[in-house]
PDB file of C-alpha atoms in Angstrom:
ATOM      1  CA  UNK A1171      35.498 -20.164  -2.567  1.00 92.00           C
ATOM      2  CA  UNK A1172      33.055 -20.211   0.332  1.00 92.00           C
ATOM      3  CA  UNK A1173      31.053 -17.370  -1.225  1.00 92.00           C
ATOM      4  CA  UNK A1174      30.827 -19.222  -4.541  1.00 91.00           C
ATOM      5  CA  UNK A1175      29.907 -22.414  -2.703  1.00 91.00           C
ATOM      6  CA  UNK A1176      27.095 -20.662  -0.814  1.00 93.00           C
ATOM      7  CA  UNK A1177      25.729 -19.031  -3.984  1.00 93.00           C
ATOM      8  CA  UNK A1178      25.786 -22.273  -5.944  1.00 93.00           C
ATOM      9  CA  UNK A1179      24.208 -24.137  -3.042  1.00 92.00           C
ATOM     10  CA  UNK A1180      21.403 -21.585  -2.760  1.00 92.00           C
ATOM     11  CA  UNK A1181      20.809 -21.686  -6.518  1.00 92.00           C
ATOM     12  CA  UNK A1182      20.643 -25.478  -6.414  1.00 92.00           C
ATOM     13  CA  UNK A1183      18.156 -25.533  -3.538  1.00 92.00           C
ATOM     14  CA  UNK A1184      16.049 -22.752  -5.117  1.00 90.00           C
ATOM     15  CA  UNK A1185      15.920 -24.767  -8.359  1.00 90.00           C
ATOM     16  CA  UNK A1186      13.548 -27.090  -6.498  1.00 90.00           C
ATOM     17  CA  UNK A1187      11.144 -24.192  -5.758  1.00 86.00           C
ATOM     18  CA  UNK A1188       8.483 -22.876  -8.122  1.00 82.00           C
ATOM     19  CA  UNK A1189       9.359 -19.501  -9.646  1.00 75.00           C
ATOM     20  CA  UNK A1190       7.013 -17.693  -7.252  1.00 74.00           C
ATOM     21  CA  UNK A1191       6.118 -19.141  -3.882  1.00 78.00           C
ATOM     22  CA  UNK A1192       4.990 -18.099  -0.424  1.00 79.00           C
ATOM     23  CA  UNK A1193       7.815 -20.216   0.992  1.00 84.00           C
ATOM     24  CA  UNK A1194      10.600 -18.088   2.473  1.00 84.00           C
ATOM     25  CA  UNK A1195      13.805 -18.150   0.430  1.00 86.00           C
ATOM     26  CA  UNK A1196      15.877 -17.794   3.591  1.00 89.00           C
ATOM     27  CA  UNK A1197      15.781 -21.563   4.037  1.00 91.00           C
ATOM     28  CA  UNK A1198      17.784 -22.011   0.837  1.00 92.00           C
ATOM     29  CA  UNK A1199      20.237 -19.222   1.540  1.00 93.00           C
ATOM     30  CA  UNK A1200      20.778 -20.165   5.190  1.00 95.00           C
ATOM     31  CA  UNK A1201      21.350 -23.821   4.260  1.00 95.00           C
ATOM     32  CA  UNK A1202      23.938 -22.784   1.708  1.00 95.00           C
ATOM     33  CA  UNK A1203      25.591 -20.422   4.197  1.00 96.00           C
ATOM     34  CA  UNK A1204      25.811 -23.253   6.743  1.00 96.00           C
ATOM     35  CA  UNK A1205      27.531 -25.391   4.116  1.00 95.00           C
ATOM     36  CA  UNK A1206      30.003 -22.563   3.363  1.00 96.00           C
ATOM     37  CA  UNK A1207      30.668 -22.043   7.073  1.00 96.00           C
ATOM     38  CA  UNK A1208      31.562 -25.720   7.431  1.00 96.00           C
ATOM     39  CA  UNK A1209      33.948 -25.296   4.495  1.00 95.00           C
ATOM     40  CA  UNK A1210      35.527 -22.210   6.113  1.00 95.00           C
ATOM     41  CA  UNK A1211      36.005 -24.203   9.316  1.00 95.00           C
ATOM     42  CA  UNK A1212      37.769 -27.050   7.442  1.00 95.00           C
ATOM     43  CA  UNK A1213      34.847 -29.410   7.923  1.00 95.00           C
ATOM     44  CA  UNK A1214      34.098 -32.472   5.826  1.00 95.00           C
ATOM     45  CA  UNK A1215      31.574 -32.955   3.041  1.00 95.00           C
ATOM     46  CA  UNK A1216      29.470 -35.064   5.407  1.00 95.00           C
ATOM     47  CA  UNK A1217      29.458 -32.259   7.977  1.00 95.00           C
ATOM     48  CA  UNK A1218      28.418 -29.774   5.290  1.00 95.00           C
ATOM     49  CA  UNK A1219      25.489 -32.013   4.348  1.00 95.00           C
ATOM     50  CA  UNK A1220      24.595 -32.392   8.021  1.00 96.00           C
ATOM     51  CA  UNK A1221      24.678 -28.595   8.466  1.00 96.00           C
ATOM     52  CA  UNK A1222      22.300 -28.135   5.538  1.00 96.00           C
ATOM     53  CA  UNK A1223      19.911 -30.709   6.997  1.00 96.00           C
ATOM     54  CA  UNK A1224      20.094 -28.933  10.357  1.00 96.00           C
ATOM     55  CA  UNK A1225      19.084 -25.627   8.797  1.00 96.00           C
ATOM     56  CA  UNK A1226      16.309 -27.087   6.666  1.00 95.00           C
ATOM     57  CA  UNK A1227      14.888 -28.846   9.723  1.00 94.00           C
ATOM     58  CA  UNK A1228      14.816 -25.547  11.611  1.00 93.00           C
ATOM     59  CA  UNK A1229      13.595 -23.101   8.950  1.00 91.00           C
ATOM     60  CA  UNK A1230      11.348 -25.182   6.698  1.00 88.00           C
ATOM     61  CA  UNK A1231       8.183 -23.672   8.184  1.00 85.00           C
ATOM     62  CA  UNK A1232       8.856 -20.034   7.273  1.00 87.00           C
ATOM     63  CA  UNK A1233       6.501 -18.351   4.842  1.00 84.00           C
ATOM     64  CA  UNK A1234       7.178 -15.216   2.847  1.00 81.00           C
ATOM     65  CA  UNK A1235       4.700 -12.446   3.482  1.00 72.00           C
ATOM     66  CA  UNK A1236       6.471  -9.791   1.463  1.00 70.00           C
ATOM     67  CA  UNK A1237       9.775  -7.960   1.695  1.00 68.00           C
ATOM     68  CA  UNK A1238       9.532  -5.632   4.688  1.00 72.00           C
ATOM     69  CA  UNK A1239      10.542  -5.607   8.348  1.00 78.00           C
ATOM     70  CA  UNK A1240       9.164  -9.125   8.861  1.00 80.00           C
ATOM     71  CA  UNK A1241      11.527 -10.269   6.133  1.00 81.00           C
ATOM     72  CA  UNK A1242      14.445  -8.692   7.982  1.00 84.00           C
ATOM     73  CA  UNK A1243      13.431 -10.635  11.083  1.00 86.00           C
ATOM     74  CA  UNK A1244      13.413 -13.862   9.062  1.00 88.00           C
ATOM     75  CA  UNK A1245      16.868 -13.081   7.672  1.00 88.00           C
ATOM     76  CA  UNK A1246      18.098 -12.659  11.246  1.00 89.00           C
ATOM     77  CA  UNK A1247      16.546 -15.983  12.263  1.00 90.00           C
ATOM     78  CA  UNK A1248      17.980 -17.748   9.230  1.00 92.00           C
ATOM     79  CA  UNK A1249      21.472 -16.318   9.807  1.00 92.00           C
ATOM     80  CA  UNK A1250      21.442 -17.529  13.408  1.00 93.00           C
ATOM     81  CA  UNK A1251      20.206 -20.928  12.243  1.00 94.00           C
ATOM     82  CA  UNK A1252      23.005 -21.179   9.661  1.00 95.00           C
ATOM     83  CA  UNK A1253      25.594 -20.465  12.335  1.00 94.00           C
ATOM     84  CA  UNK A1254      23.997 -22.919  14.786  1.00 95.00           C
ATOM     85  CA  UNK A1255      23.531 -25.602  12.103  1.00 95.00           C
ATOM     86  CA  UNK A1256      27.170 -25.354  11.087  1.00 95.00           C
ATOM     87  CA  UNK A1257      28.630 -25.673  14.553  1.00 95.00           C
ATOM     88  CA  UNK A1258      26.252 -28.466  15.537  1.00 95.00           C
ATOM     89  CA  UNK A1259      27.382 -30.368  12.440  1.00 96.00           C
ATOM     90  CA  UNK A1260      31.049 -29.714  13.190  1.00 96.00           C
ATOM     91  CA  UNK A1261      30.422 -31.225  16.630  1.00 96.00           C
ATOM     92  CA  UNK A1262      28.813 -34.268  14.999  1.00 95.00           C
ATOM     93  CA  UNK A1263      25.190 -33.394  15.770  1.00 95.00           C
ATOM     94  CA  UNK A1264      22.559 -33.406  13.070  1.00 93.00           C
ATOM     95  CA  UNK A1265      18.945 -34.056  12.205  1.00 92.00           C
ATOM     96  CA  UNK A1266      18.136 -36.981   9.928  1.00 90.00           C
ATOM     97  CA  UNK A1267      15.147 -39.183   9.186  1.00 91.00           C
ATOM     98  CA  UNK A1268      12.554 -36.861  10.716  1.00 91.00           C
ATOM     99  CA  UNK A1269       9.726 -35.237   8.780  1.00 89.00           C
ATOM    100  CA  UNK A1270      10.962 -33.862   5.477  1.00 91.00           C
ATOM    101  CA  UNK A1271      14.580 -34.222   6.620  1.00 94.00           C
ATOM    102  CA  UNK A1272      16.179 -37.383   5.263  1.00 93.00           C
ATOM    103  CA  UNK A1273      19.568 -38.872   6.109  1.00 93.00           C
ATOM    104  CA  UNK A1274      20.620 -37.807   2.577  1.00 94.00           C
ATOM    105  CA  UNK A1275      20.629 -34.031   2.017  1.00 94.00           C
ATOM    106  CA  UNK A1276      19.729 -34.519  -1.668  1.00 94.00           C
ATOM    107  CA  UNK A1277      16.537 -36.306  -0.619  1.00 95.00           C
ATOM    108  CA  UNK A1278      15.868 -33.591   1.968  1.00 94.00           C
ATOM    109  CA  UNK A1279      16.104 -30.931  -0.753  1.00 94.00           C
ATOM    110  CA  UNK A1280      13.789 -33.007  -2.989  1.00 93.00           C
ATOM    111  CA  UNK A1281      11.318 -33.317  -0.098  1.00 94.00           C
ATOM    112  CA  UNK A1282      11.528 -29.570   0.525  1.00 92.00           C
ATOM    113  CA  UNK A1283      10.814 -28.883  -3.147  1.00 91.00           C
ATOM    114  CA  UNK A1284       7.829 -31.249  -3.123  1.00 91.00           C
ATOM    115  CA  UNK A1285       6.468 -29.646   0.041  1.00 90.00           C
ATOM    116  CA  UNK A1286       6.742 -26.177  -1.496  1.00 87.00           C
ATOM    117  CA  UNK A1287       5.451 -27.095  -4.946  1.00 86.00           C
ATOM    118  CA  UNK A1288       2.626 -29.444  -3.999  1.00 85.00           C
ATOM    119  CA  UNK A1289       1.971 -28.903  -0.320  1.00 82.00           C
ATOM    120  CA  UNK A1290       1.815 -25.121  -0.243  1.00 80.00           C
ATOM    121  CA  UNK A1291      -0.524 -24.382  -3.146  1.00 76.00           C
ATOM    122  CA  UNK A1292      -3.224 -22.921  -0.892  1.00 76.00           C
ATOM    123  CA  UNK A1293      -0.634 -20.884   0.982  1.00 76.00           C
ATOM    124  CA  UNK A1294       0.604 -19.477  -2.332  1.00 67.00           C
ATOM    125  CA  UNK A1295      -2.953 -18.271  -2.978  1.00 71.00           C
ATOM    126  CA  UNK A1296      -3.660 -16.921   0.525  1.00 72.00           C
ATOM    127  CA  UNK A1297      -0.528 -14.840   1.238  1.00 72.00           C
ATOM    128  CA  UNK A1298      -1.139 -12.261  -1.563  1.00 67.00           C
ATOM    129  CA  UNK A1299      -4.709 -11.882  -0.271  1.00 67.00           C
ATOM    130  CA  UNK A1300      -3.267 -10.762   3.073  1.00 68.00           C
ATOM    131  CA  UNK A1301      -1.107  -8.192   1.269  1.00 64.00           C
ATOM    132  CA  UNK A1302      -4.183  -6.615  -0.289  1.00 62.00           C
ATOM    133  CA  UNK A1303      -5.709  -6.020   3.150  1.00 63.00           C
ATOM    134  CA  UNK A1304      -2.725  -4.011   4.374  1.00 59.00           C
ATOM    135  CA  UNK A1305      -2.742  -0.273   4.906  1.00 53.00           C
ATOM    136  CA  UNK A1306      -2.550   1.947   1.798  1.00 53.00           C
ATOM    137  CA  UNK A1307       1.142   2.732   2.323  1.00 59.00           C
ATOM    138  CA  UNK A1308       1.986  -0.902   1.629  1.00 58.00           C
ATOM    139  CA  UNK A1309      -0.198  -0.899  -1.480  1.00 56.00           C
ATOM    140  CA  UNK A1310       1.660   2.160  -2.681  1.00 57.00           C
ATOM    141  CA  UNK A1311       4.983   0.352  -2.257  1.00 62.00           C
ATOM    142  CA  UNK A1312       3.680  -2.668  -4.166  1.00 60.00           C
ATOM    143  CA  UNK A1313       2.404  -0.489  -7.027  1.00 58.00           C
ATOM    144  CA  UNK A1314       5.636   1.514  -7.023  1.00 55.00           C
ATOM    145  CA  UNK A1315       7.643  -1.710  -7.255  1.00 60.00           C
ATOM    146  CA  UNK A1316       5.546  -2.822 -10.226  1.00 58.00           C
ATOM    147  CA  UNK A1317       6.106   0.565 -11.796  1.00 54.00           C
ATOM    148  CA  UNK A1318       9.852   0.199 -11.297  1.00 53.00           C
ATOM    149  CA  UNK A1319       9.735  -3.055 -13.200  1.00 56.00           C
ATOM    150  CA  UNK A1320       7.690  -1.707 -16.098  1.00 52.00           C
ATOM    151  CA  UNK A1321       8.258   2.020 -16.497  1.00 49.00           C
ATOM    152  CA  UNK A1322      10.994   4.484 -17.254  1.00 48.00           C
ATOM    153  CA  UNK A1323      12.883   6.289 -14.500  1.00 48.00           C
ATOM    154  CA  UNK A1324      11.128   9.551 -15.372  1.00 51.00           C
ATOM    155  CA  UNK A1325       7.719   8.011 -14.711  1.00 50.00           C
ATOM    156  CA  UNK A1326       8.875   6.565 -11.399  1.00 46.00           C
ATOM    157  CA  UNK A1327      10.201   9.932 -10.239  1.00 52.00           C
ATOM    158  CA  UNK A1328       6.970  11.622 -11.344  1.00 55.00           C
ATOM    159  CA  UNK A1329       4.797   9.105  -9.463  1.00 49.00           C
ATOM    160  CA  UNK A1330       6.952   9.514  -6.328  1.00 52.00           C
ATOM    161  CA  UNK A1331       6.610  13.290  -6.665  1.00 55.00           C
ATOM    162  CA  UNK A1332       2.828  12.988  -7.120  1.00 54.00           C
ATOM    163  CA  UNK A1333       2.662  10.780  -4.043  1.00 52.00           C
ATOM    164  CA  UNK A1334       4.685  13.219  -1.942  1.00 51.00           C
ATOM    165  CA  UNK A1335       2.392  16.118  -2.912  1.00 51.00           C
ATOM    166  CA  UNK A1336      -0.847  14.263  -2.245  1.00 50.00           C
ATOM    167  CA  UNK A1337      -2.340  13.813   1.178  1.00 44.00           C
ATOM    168  CA  UNK A1338      -2.663  10.197   2.247  1.00 44.00           C
ATOM    169  CA  UNK A1339      -5.024  11.042   5.084  1.00 43.00           C
ATOM    170  CA  UNK A1340      -7.975  10.044   2.951  1.00 45.00           C
ATOM    171  CA  UNK A1341      -7.028   6.396   2.545  1.00 44.00           C
ATOM    172  CA  UNK A1342     -10.278   5.511   0.743  1.00 45.00           C
ATOM    173  CA  UNK A1343      -9.239   7.592  -2.260  1.00 49.00           C
ATOM    174  CA  UNK A1344      -5.583   6.608  -2.129  1.00 46.00           C
ATOM    175  CA  UNK A1345      -5.974   3.160  -3.687  1.00 46.00           C
ATOM    176  CA  UNK A1346      -8.013   4.410  -6.641  1.00 51.00           C
ATOM    177  CA  UNK A1347      -5.746   7.466  -7.132  1.00 53.00           C
ATOM    178  CA  UNK A1348      -2.663   5.271  -7.467  1.00 51.00           C
ATOM    179  CA  UNK A1349      -4.497   2.883  -9.810  1.00 52.00           C
ATOM    180  CA  UNK A1350      -5.567   5.816 -11.997  1.00 55.00           C
ATOM    181  CA  UNK A1351      -2.022   7.228 -12.069  1.00 56.00           C
ATOM    182  CA  UNK A1352      -0.580   3.843 -13.014  1.00 52.00           C
ATOM    183  CA  UNK A1353      -3.215   3.203 -15.670  1.00 54.00           C
ATOM    184  CA  UNK A1354      -2.556   6.646 -17.208  1.00 59.00           C
ATOM    185  CA  UNK A1355       1.203   6.076 -17.273  1.00 55.00           C
ATOM    186  CA  UNK A1356       0.873   2.583 -18.714  1.00 51.00           C
ATOM    187  CA  UNK A1357      -1.580   3.785 -21.405  1.00 53.00           C
ATOM    188  CA  UNK A1358       0.630   6.767 -22.306  1.00 57.00           C
ATOM    189  CA  UNK A1359       3.685   4.524 -22.816  1.00 50.00           C
ATOM    190  CA  UNK A1360       2.052   1.951 -25.087  1.00 47.00           C
TER     191      UNK A1360
END
């Protein structure tokens, strides 16, 4: 029941986000986990709402900068915040009426959605620009992920094999080589 509750809670909170955003999704999942933890500890509905507000107040500033080790660090932070938010709420302590956090968790979630949708438009444009300035290995992973989404397994294995055989020491040629390989594979499969 707690697992279902946390999944449904996360889905509900994420429904207030745009489909693609630079806002970290850990805020939604950690808030829902805090709610489920209150449930597992026989807490009340009011304590569950308080726990969600606690988590949103603590994690609402996290931005997503791509799934990698920094994401793992954010998951760790969010998990700790869920635990802390739950047990603060069970002890009767909570954040309300400060910043985006309202006394009513529904309003808090609405405020969070408005902040993400309207207040982070420039952030949504800037974060991918940072990705493009990363070392070639990251670009390869991004292209490979796109290939996974659009190509057959045979093509993915072939591109991985091509990558393993090529030398990445010449990083200036790497970006164009991967683009050429992807363009050839996409053109061949049309």
